[in-house]
PDB file of C-alpha atoms in Angstrom:
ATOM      1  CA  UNK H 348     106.934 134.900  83.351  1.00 78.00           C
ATOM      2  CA  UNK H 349     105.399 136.059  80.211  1.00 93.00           C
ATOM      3  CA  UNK H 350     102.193 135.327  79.714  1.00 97.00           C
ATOM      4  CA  UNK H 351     101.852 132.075  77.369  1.00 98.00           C
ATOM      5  CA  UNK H 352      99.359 129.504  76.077  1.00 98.00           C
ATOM      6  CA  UNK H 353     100.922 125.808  74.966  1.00 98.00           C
ATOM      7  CA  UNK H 354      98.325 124.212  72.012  1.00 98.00           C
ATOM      8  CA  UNK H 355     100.133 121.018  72.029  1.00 96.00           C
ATOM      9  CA  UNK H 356     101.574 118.896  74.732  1.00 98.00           C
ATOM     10  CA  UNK H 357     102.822 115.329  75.225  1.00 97.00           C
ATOM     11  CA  UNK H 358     100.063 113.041  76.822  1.00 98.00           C
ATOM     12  CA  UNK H 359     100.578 109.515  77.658  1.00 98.00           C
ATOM     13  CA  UNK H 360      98.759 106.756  75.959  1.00 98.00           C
ATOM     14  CA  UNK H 361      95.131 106.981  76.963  1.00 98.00           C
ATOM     15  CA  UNK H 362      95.336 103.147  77.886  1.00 98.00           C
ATOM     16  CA  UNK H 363      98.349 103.986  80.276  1.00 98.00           C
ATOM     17  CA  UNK H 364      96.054 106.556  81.844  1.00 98.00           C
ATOM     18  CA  UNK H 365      93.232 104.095  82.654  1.00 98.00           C
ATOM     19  CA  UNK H 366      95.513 101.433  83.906  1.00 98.00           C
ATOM     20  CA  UNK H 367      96.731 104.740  86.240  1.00 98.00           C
ATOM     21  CA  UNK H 368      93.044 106.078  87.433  1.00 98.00           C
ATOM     22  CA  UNK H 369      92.027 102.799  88.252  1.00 98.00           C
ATOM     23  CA  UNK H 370      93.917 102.900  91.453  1.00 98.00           C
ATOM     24  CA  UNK H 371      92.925 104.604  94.371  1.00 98.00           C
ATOM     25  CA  UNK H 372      94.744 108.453  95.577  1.00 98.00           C
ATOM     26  CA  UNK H 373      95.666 106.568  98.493  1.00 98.00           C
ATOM     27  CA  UNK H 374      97.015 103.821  96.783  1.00 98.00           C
ATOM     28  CA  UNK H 375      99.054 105.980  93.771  1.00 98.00           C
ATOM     29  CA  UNK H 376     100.543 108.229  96.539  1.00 98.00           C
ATOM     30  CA  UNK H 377     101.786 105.121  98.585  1.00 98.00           C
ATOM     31  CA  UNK H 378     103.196 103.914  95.193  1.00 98.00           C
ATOM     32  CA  UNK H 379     105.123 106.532  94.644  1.00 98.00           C
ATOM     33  CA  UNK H 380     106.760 106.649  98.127  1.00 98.00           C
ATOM     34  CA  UNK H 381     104.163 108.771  99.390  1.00 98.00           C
ATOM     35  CA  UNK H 382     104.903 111.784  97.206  1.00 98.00           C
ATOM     36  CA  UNK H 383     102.875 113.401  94.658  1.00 98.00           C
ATOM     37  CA  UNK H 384      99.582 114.303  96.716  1.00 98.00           C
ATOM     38  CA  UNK H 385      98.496 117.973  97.333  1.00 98.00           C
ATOM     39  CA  UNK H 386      97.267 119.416 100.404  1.00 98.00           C
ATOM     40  CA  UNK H 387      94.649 118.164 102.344  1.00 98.00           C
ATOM     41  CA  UNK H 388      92.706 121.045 102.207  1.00 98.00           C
ATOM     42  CA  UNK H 389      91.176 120.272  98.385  1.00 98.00           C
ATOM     43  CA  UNK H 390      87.792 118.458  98.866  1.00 98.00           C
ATOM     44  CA  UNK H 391      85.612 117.217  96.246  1.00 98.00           C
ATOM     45  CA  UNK H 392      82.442 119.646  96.235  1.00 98.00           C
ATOM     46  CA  UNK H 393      80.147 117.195  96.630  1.00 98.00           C
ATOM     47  CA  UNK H 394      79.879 112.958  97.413  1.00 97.00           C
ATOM     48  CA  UNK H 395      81.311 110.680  95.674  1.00 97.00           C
ATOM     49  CA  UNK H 396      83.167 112.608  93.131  1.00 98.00           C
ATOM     50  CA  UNK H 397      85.846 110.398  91.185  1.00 98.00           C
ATOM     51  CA  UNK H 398      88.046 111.528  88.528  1.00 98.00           C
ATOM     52  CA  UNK H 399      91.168 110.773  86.249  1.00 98.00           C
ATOM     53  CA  UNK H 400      93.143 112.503  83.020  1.00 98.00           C
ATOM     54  CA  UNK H 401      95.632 113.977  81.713  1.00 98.00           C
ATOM     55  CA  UNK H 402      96.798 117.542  82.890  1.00 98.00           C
ATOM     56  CA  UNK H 403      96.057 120.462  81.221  1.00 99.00           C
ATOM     57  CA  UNK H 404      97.447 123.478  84.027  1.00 99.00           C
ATOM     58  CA  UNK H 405      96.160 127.060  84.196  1.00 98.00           C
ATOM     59  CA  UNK H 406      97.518 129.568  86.222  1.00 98.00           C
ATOM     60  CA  UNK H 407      95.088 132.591  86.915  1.00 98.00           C
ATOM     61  CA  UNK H 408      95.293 135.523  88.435  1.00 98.00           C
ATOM     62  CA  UNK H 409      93.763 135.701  91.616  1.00 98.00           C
ATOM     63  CA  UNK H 410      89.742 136.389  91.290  1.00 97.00           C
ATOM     64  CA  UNK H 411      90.348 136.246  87.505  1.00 98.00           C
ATOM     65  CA  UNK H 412      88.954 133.527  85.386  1.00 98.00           C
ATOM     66  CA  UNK H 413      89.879 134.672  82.098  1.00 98.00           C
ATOM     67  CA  UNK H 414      92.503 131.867  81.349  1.00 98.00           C
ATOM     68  CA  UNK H 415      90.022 128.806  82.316  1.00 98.00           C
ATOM     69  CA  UNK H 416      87.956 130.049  79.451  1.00 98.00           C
ATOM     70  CA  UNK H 417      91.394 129.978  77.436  1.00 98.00           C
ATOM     71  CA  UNK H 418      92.489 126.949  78.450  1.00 98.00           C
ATOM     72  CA  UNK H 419      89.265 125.177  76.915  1.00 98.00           C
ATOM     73  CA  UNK H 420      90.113 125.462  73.629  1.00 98.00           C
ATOM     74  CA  UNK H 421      93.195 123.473  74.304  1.00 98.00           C
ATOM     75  CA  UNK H 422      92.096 120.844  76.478  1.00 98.00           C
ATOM     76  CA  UNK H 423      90.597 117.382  74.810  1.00 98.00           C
ATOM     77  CA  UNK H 424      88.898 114.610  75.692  1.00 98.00           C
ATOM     78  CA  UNK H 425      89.951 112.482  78.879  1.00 98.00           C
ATOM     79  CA  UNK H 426      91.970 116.100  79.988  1.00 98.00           C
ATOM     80  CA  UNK H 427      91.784 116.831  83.815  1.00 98.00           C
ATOM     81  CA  UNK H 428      91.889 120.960  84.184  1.00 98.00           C
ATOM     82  CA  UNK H 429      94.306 121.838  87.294  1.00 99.00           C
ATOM     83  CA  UNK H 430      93.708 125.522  88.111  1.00 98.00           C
ATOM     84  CA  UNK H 431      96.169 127.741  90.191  1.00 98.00           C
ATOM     85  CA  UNK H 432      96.746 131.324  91.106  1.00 98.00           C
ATOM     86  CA  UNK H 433      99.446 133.455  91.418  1.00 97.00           C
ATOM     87  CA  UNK H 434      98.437 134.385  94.962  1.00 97.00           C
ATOM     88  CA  UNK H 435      96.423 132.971  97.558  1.00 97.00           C
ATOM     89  CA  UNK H 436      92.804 132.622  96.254  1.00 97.00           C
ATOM     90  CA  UNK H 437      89.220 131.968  97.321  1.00 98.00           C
ATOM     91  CA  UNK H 438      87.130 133.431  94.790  1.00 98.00           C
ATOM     92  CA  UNK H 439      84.328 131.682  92.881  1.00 98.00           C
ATOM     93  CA  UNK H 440      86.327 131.308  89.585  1.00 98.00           C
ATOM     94  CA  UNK H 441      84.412 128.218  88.190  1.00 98.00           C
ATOM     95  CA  UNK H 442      80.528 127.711  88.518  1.00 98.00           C
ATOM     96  CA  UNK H 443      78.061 125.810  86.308  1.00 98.00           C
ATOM     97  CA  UNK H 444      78.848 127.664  82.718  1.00 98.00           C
ATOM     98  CA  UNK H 445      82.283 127.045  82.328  1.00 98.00           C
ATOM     99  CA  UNK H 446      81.778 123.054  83.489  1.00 98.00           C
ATOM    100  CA  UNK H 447      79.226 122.929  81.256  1.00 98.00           C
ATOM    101  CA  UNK H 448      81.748 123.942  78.505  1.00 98.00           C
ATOM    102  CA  UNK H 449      84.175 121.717  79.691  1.00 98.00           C
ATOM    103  CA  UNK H 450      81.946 118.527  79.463  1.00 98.00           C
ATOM    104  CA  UNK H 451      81.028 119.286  76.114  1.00 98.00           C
ATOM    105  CA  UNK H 452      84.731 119.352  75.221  1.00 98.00           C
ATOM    106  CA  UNK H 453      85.206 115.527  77.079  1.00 98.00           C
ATOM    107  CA  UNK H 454      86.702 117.632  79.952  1.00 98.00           C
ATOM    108  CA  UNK H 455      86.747 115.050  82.671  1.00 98.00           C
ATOM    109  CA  UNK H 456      86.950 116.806  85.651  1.00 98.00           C
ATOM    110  CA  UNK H 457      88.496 119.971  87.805  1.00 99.00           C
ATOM    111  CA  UNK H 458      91.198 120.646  90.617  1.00 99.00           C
ATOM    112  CA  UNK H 459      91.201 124.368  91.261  1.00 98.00           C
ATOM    113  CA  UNK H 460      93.263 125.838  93.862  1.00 98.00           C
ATOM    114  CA  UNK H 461      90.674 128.562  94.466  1.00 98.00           C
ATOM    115  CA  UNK H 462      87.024 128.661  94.853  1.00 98.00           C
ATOM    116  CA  UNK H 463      83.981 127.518  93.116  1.00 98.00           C
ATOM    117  CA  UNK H 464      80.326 127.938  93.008  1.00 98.00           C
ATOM    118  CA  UNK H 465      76.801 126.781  91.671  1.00 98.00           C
ATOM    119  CA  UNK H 466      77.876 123.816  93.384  1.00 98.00           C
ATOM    120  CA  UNK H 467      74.092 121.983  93.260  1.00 98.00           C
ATOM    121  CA  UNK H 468      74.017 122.556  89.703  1.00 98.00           C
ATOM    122  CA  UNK H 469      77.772 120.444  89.672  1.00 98.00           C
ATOM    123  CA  UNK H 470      76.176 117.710  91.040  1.00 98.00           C
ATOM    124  CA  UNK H 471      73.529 117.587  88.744  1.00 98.00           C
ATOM    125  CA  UNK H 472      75.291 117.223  85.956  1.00 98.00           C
ATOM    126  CA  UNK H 473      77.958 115.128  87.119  1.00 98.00           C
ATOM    127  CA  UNK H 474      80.642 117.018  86.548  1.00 98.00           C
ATOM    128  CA  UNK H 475      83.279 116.664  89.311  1.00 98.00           C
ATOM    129  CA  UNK H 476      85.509 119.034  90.836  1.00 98.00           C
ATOM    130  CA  UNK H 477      88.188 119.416  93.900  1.00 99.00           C
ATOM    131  CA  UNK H 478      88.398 123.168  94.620  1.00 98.00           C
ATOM    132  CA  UNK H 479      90.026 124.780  98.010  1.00 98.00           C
ATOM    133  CA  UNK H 480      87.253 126.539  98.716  1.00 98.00           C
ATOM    134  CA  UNK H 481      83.178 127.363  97.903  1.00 98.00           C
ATOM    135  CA  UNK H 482      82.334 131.012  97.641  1.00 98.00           C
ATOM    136  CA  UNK H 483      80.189 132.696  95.294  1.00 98.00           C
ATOM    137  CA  UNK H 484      82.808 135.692  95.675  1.00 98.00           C
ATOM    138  CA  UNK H 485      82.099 136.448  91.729  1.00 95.00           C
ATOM    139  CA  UNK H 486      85.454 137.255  89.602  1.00 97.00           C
ATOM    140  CA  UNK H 487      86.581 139.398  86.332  1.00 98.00           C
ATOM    141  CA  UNK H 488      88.282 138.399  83.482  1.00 98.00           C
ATOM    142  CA  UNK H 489      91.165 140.874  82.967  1.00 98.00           C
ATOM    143  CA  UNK H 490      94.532 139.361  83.662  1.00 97.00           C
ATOM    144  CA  UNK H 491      96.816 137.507  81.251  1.00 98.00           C
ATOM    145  CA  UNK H 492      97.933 134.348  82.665  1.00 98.00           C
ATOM    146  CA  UNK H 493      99.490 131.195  81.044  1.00 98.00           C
ATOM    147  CA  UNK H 494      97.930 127.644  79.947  1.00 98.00           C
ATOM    148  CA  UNK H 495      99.658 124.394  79.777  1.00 98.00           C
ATOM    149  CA  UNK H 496     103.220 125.720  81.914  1.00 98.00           C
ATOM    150  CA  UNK H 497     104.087 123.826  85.248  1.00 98.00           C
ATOM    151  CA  UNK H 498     102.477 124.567  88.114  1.00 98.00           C
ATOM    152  CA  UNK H 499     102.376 123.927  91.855  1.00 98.00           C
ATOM    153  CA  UNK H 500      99.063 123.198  93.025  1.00 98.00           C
ATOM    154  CA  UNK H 501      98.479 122.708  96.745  1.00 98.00           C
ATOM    155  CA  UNK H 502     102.342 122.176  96.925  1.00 98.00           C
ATOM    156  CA  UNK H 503     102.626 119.762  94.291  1.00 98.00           C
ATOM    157  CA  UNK H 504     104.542 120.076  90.812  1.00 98.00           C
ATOM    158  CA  UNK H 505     101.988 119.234  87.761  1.00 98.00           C
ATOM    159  CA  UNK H 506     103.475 119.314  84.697  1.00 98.00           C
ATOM    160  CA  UNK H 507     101.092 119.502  81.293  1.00 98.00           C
ATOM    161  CA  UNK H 508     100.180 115.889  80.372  1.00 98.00           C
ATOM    162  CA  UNK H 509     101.254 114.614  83.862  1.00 98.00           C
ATOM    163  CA  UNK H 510      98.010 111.734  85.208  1.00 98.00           C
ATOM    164  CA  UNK H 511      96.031 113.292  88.368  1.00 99.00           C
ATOM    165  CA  UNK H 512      93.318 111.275  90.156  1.00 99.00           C
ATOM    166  CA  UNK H 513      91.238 112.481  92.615  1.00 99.00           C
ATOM    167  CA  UNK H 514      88.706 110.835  94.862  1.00 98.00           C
ATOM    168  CA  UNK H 515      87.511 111.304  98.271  1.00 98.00           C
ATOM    169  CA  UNK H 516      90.759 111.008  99.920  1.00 98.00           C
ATOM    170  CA  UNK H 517      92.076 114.015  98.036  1.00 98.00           C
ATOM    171  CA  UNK H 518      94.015 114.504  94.342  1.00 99.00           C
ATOM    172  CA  UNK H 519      97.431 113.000  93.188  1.00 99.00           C
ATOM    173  CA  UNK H 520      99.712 113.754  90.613  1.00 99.00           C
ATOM    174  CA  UNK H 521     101.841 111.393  88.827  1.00 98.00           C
ATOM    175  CA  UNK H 522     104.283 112.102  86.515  1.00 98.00           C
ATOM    176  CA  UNK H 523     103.659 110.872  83.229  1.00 97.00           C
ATOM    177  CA  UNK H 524     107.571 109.810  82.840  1.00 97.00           C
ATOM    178  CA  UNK H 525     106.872 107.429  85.848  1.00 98.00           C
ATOM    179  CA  UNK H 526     103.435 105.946  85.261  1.00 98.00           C
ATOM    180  CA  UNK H 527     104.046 102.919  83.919  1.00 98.00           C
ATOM    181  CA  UNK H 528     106.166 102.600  87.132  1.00 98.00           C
ATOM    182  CA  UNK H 529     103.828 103.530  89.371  1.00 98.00           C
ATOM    183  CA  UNK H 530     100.965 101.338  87.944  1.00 98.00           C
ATOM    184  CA  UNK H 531     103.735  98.154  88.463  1.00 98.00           C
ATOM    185  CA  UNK H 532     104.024  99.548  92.334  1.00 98.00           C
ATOM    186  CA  UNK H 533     100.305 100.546  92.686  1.00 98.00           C
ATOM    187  CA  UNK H 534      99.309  96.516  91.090  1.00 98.00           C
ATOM    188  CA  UNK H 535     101.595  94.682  93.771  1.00 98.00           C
ATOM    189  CA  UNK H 536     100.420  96.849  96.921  1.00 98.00           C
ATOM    190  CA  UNK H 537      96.675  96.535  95.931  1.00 98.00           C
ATOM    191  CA  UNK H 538      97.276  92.704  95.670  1.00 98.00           C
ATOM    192  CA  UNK H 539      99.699  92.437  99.229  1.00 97.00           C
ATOM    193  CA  UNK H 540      96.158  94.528 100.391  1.00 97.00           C
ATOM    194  CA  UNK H 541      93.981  91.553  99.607  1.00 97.00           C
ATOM    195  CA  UNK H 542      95.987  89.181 101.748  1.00 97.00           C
ATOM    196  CA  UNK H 543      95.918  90.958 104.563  1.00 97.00           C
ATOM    197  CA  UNK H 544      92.789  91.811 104.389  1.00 97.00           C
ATOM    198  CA  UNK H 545      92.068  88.119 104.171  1.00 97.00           C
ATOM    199  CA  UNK H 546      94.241  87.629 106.962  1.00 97.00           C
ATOM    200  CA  UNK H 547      92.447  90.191 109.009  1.00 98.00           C
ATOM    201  CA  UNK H 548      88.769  89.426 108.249  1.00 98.00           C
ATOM    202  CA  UNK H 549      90.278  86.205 109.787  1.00 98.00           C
ATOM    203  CA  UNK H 550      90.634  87.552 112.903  1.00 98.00           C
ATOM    204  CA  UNK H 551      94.511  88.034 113.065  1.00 97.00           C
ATOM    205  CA  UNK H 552      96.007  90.802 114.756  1.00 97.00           C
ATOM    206  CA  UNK H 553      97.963  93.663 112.829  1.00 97.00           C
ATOM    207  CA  UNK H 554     100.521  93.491 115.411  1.00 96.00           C
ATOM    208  CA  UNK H 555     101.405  90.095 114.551  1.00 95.00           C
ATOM    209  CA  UNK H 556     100.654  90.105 110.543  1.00 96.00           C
ATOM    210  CA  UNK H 557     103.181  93.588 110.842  1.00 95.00           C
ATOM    211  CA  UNK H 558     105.515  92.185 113.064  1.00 94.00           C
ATOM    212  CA  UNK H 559     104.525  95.152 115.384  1.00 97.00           C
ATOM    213  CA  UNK H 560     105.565  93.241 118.629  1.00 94.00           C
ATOM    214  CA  UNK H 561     108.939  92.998 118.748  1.00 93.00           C
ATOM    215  CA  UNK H 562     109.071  96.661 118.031  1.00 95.00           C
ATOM    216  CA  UNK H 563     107.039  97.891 120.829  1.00 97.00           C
ATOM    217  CA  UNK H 564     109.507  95.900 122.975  1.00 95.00           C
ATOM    218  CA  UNK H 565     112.028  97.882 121.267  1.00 95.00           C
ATOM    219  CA  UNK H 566     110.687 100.753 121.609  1.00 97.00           C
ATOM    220  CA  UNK H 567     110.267 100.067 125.887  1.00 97.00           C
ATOM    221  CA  UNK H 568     106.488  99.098 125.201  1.00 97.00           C
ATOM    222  CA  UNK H 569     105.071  96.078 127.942  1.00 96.00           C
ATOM    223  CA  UNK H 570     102.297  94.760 128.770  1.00 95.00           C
ATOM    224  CA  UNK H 571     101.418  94.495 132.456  1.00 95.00           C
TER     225      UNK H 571
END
C-alpha cells in the first residue's frame, strides 16, 4: 500500500459518541454479539485508565514512530489514536513527549499495538493509554507509513472515525455505522443487569434466575 495520510474523515456526532463511551468494554462487546474487542493482551499502563473517541488509525513501521507525530496534525479534539505496525512490535514508540502533544491537541487517549514508555510520567498527567507492551526499547523515525486507512489492531478492524472505548477490561471498537444500534442494545442489557442484580443481592440463585437447572439435567448433571 502506498504510503498515505487522510486530513478529513467522517466522525459521528460527538453526542452519539458520549451516549457510546458511557457504557462499559464489557458491556459494548456483549452488545454487539460479542464482537468488536481486541486481544486480551492490551492493558491500560497504569490504574484506572478510562477512555472514549473517535478513531484516528496509524500504521507504523515497526520501531518507527515517525507517523504518530504525523498523525497529530490530523487528529482533533475527542479523537482516540489507535496505533499499529506492519509487523510484530514491542518497541517504546510513544513516551511522555508525544502524549504531551496529543493532550494539547484534545487527544483523548491511546491504543498502540506496540510498546510504550515514561509510563510514571503518563500517569501524572493523566493521559491514558492501552499499549501491548512497556519497553523503553527507543525507536527512529524513518519509515513512511499511512494515517487515517483501516487497520487491524489486536485482530480487530478499526476504521477512521469508528468509536473505541477502553477501560480495565480491555478496548472495543464499534463501528460508527452501528452505534446508534449498539447504544439501543448496550441501554437494555445495562438495565436487564440491574434486575438481576437486584434479584441476586436478594439472595436468589443464578441457576434459578438463568434457568440453569433444567439444563444441567440435560446435560446428565445430578445432584446426589
Amino acid at each position: 500500500m502506498k504510503p498515505v495520510i487522510v486530513t478529513n474523515i467522517e466522525r459521528p456526532d460527538r453526542a452519539l459518541v458520549e451516549q457510546v463511551g458511557a457504557y462499559s468494554v464489557a458491556t459494548l462487546h456483549e452488545a454487539m454479539g460479542r464482537t468488536g474487542l481486541m486481544l486480551p493482551y492490551m492493558r491500560p499502563v497504569y490504574r484506572g485508565a478510562r477512555a472514549f473517541g473517535t478513531a484516528v488509525t496509524v500504521l507504523c513501521h515497526p520501531g518507527d514512530n515517525l507517523m504518530i507525530h504525523a498523525s497529530v496534525e490530523v487528529c482533533q479534539p475527542g479523537d482516540l489514536l489507535v496505533v499499529t505496525t506492519t509487523s510484530p512490535s514491542t518497541d517504546g514508540m510513544f513516551g511522555e513527549l508525544l502524549a504531551t502533544s496529543l493532550k494539547a491537541h484534545g487527544v483523548a487517549g491511546l491504543v498502540i499495538e506496540a510498546g510504550v514508555r515514561d509510563v510514571e510520567e503518563l500517569e501524572s498527567m493523566g493521559f491514558p493509554v492501552w499499549s501491548r507492551a512497556i519497553s523503553a526499547q527507543g525507536t527512529v523515525k524513518a519509515t513512511p507509513g499511512s494515517v487515517n486507512v483501516p487497520v487491524v489492531c489486536a485482530g480487530t478492524l478499526v476504521e477512521p472515525g469508528d468509536i473505541v472505548v477502553a477501560d480495565a477490561d480491555g478496548v472495543v471498537c464499534v463501528p460508527k455505522a452501528r452505534a446508534e444500534e449498539v447504544v439501543q442494545r448496550a441501554k437494555a442489557r445495562v438495565e436487564r443487569e440491574a434486575a438481576t442484580r437486584s434479584r441476586l443481592a436478594a439472595g436468589e440463585l443464578g441457576l434459578d434466575i438463568y434457568g440453569l437447572r433444567d439444563q444441567l439435567k440435560d446435560l446428565g448433571v445430578t445432584w446426589v
